[in-house]
């Protein structure tokens, strides 16, 4: 059994909410306004094959640090994962007028864009209970 590596290009964006915005406001806007906006754009559907929002569970986050001494990261408020067939597809989306004129300005409504971080990563699965071949 050996690990499986996903062939898709993956970009992770670590998000810091806009100053003065509560976590609840941030989380709701990101989920209920931003996601439908970007997922409805033809270029997003054309260039991005999978989009995940990873929402922070504040209650468990705070509890884990107190109960178990697990070091928690409180510097960011969530992250998203964008998967594309190629690096160029991601660059085409982020370089598009649609991103510059619609998506970027919407991100500025809920995120401190200058404080967000991006990582190009790949998934290498070493254990998957649903796939015994790993």
Coordinates of C-alpha atoms in Angstrom, one line a residue, residues 1-122:
X1 CA 0.0 0.0 0.0
X2 CA 1.3 3.4 -0.9
X3 CA 0.1 6.9 -0.6
X4 CA -2.1 8.4 -3.3
X5 CA -1.4 11.9 -4.7
X6 CA -4.1 14.0 -6.3
X7 CA -3.2 15.1 -9.8
X8 CA -5.1 18.4 -9.5
X9 CA -3.4 21.7 -8.7
X10 CA -4.5 22.9 -5.3
X11 CA -4.3 26.4 -3.9
X12 CA -5.1 27.0 -0.2
X13 CA -6.0 30.6 0.9
X14 CA -5.7 31.2 4.6
X15 CA -8.1 34.0 5.5
X16 CA -8.1 36.8 8.0
X17 CA -11.4 38.5 8.5
X18 CA -11.8 42.2 8.0
X19 CA -11.0 44.4 10.9
X20 CA -14.0 45.5 12.9
X21 CA -16.1 42.5 11.6
X22 CA -17.2 39.9 14.1
X23 CA -16.3 36.3 13.5
X24 CA -20.0 35.5 13.1
X25 CA -20.5 38.3 10.5
X26 CA -17.4 37.1 8.6
X27 CA -18.4 33.5 8.6
X28 CA -22.0 34.2 7.5
X29 CA -20.9 36.6 4.7
X30 CA -18.2 34.2 3.4
X31 CA -20.6 31.3 3.3
X32 CA -23.9 33.0 2.3
X33 CA -22.8 35.8 0.0
X34 CA -19.3 35.2 -1.3
X35 CA -19.6 31.6 -2.1
X36 CA -22.8 31.9 -4.2
X37 CA -21.2 34.9 -6.0
X38 CA -18.0 33.1 -7.1
X39 CA -19.6 29.7 -7.7
X40 CA -22.1 31.4 -10.1
X41 CA -19.4 33.0 -12.3
X42 CA -18.9 31.2 -15.6
X43 CA -15.1 31.6 -15.5
X44 CA -15.0 30.1 -12.0
X45 CA -16.9 27.1 -13.2
X46 CA -14.7 26.8 -16.2
X47 CA -11.3 27.1 -14.4
X48 CA -12.0 25.7 -10.9
X49 CA -13.0 22.1 -10.6
X50 CA -13.5 22.1 -6.8
X51 CA -13.9 24.8 -4.1
X52 CA -14.0 24.1 -0.4
X53 CA -14.5 26.5 2.4
X54 CA -13.1 25.3 5.7
X55 CA -14.9 27.1 8.5
X56 CA -13.4 27.5 11.9
X57 CA -15.3 25.8 14.8
X58 CA -14.7 28.5 17.4
X59 CA -16.2 26.5 20.3
X60 CA -14.0 23.4 19.7
X61 CA -11.0 25.6 18.8
X62 CA -11.1 27.3 22.1
X63 CA -12.0 24.2 24.1
X64 CA -9.1 22.1 22.6
X65 CA -6.5 24.6 23.7
X66 CA -7.9 24.8 27.3
X67 CA -8.6 21.1 27.8
X68 CA -5.7 19.4 26.1
X69 CA -3.1 22.1 25.8
X70 CA -3.2 21.7 22.0
X71 CA -1.5 24.8 20.5
X72 CA -4.3 26.6 18.5
X73 CA -3.9 29.1 15.8
X74 CA -6.1 32.1 16.4
X75 CA -4.4 34.3 13.8
X76 CA -6.8 33.3 11.0
X77 CA -10.5 32.7 10.6
X78 CA -10.7 30.0 8.0
X79 CA -9.3 28.8 4.7
X80 CA -10.4 27.8 1.3
X81 CA -9.2 25.2 -1.1
X82 CA -9.3 25.7 -4.8
X83 CA -8.6 22.8 -7.2
X84 CA -7.9 23.2 -10.9
X85 CA -6.7 21.0 -13.6
X86 CA -3.6 23.2 -14.2
X87 CA -1.6 26.0 -12.6
X88 CA -2.5 28.0 -15.7
X89 CA -6.2 27.6 -15.0
X90 CA -5.7 29.1 -11.6
X91 CA -3.7 32.0 -13.0
X92 CA -6.3 32.6 -15.7
X93 CA -9.0 32.9 -13.1
X94 CA -7.0 35.2 -10.8
X95 CA -5.7 37.3 -13.7
X96 CA -9.2 37.8 -15.2
X97 CA -11.1 41.0 -15.2
X98 CA -14.0 39.2 -13.4
X99 CA -11.6 38.4 -10.5
X100 CA -10.2 42.0 -10.5
X101 CA -13.6 43.7 -10.8
X102 CA -16.0 41.4 -8.9
X103 CA -14.3 38.7 -6.8
X104 CA -11.5 40.8 -5.4
X105 CA -13.7 43.7 -4.3
X106 CA -16.1 41.3 -2.7
X107 CA -13.2 39.6 -0.8
X108 CA -12.4 43.1 0.6
X109 CA -15.8 43.2 2.2
X110 CA -15.0 40.4 4.6
X111 CA -11.3 39.7 4.5
X112 CA -8.0 41.6 5.1
X113 CA -6.6 40.7 1.7
X114 CA -3.1 41.9 2.5
X115 CA -3.0 39.6 5.6
X116 CA -4.3 36.5 3.8
X117 CA -1.8 33.8 2.8
X118 CA -1.7 31.5 -0.1
X119 CA -0.1 28.1 -0.4
X120 CA 0.2 25.9 -3.5
X121 CA 0.0 22.4 -2.1
X122 CA -0.9 18.8 -3.1

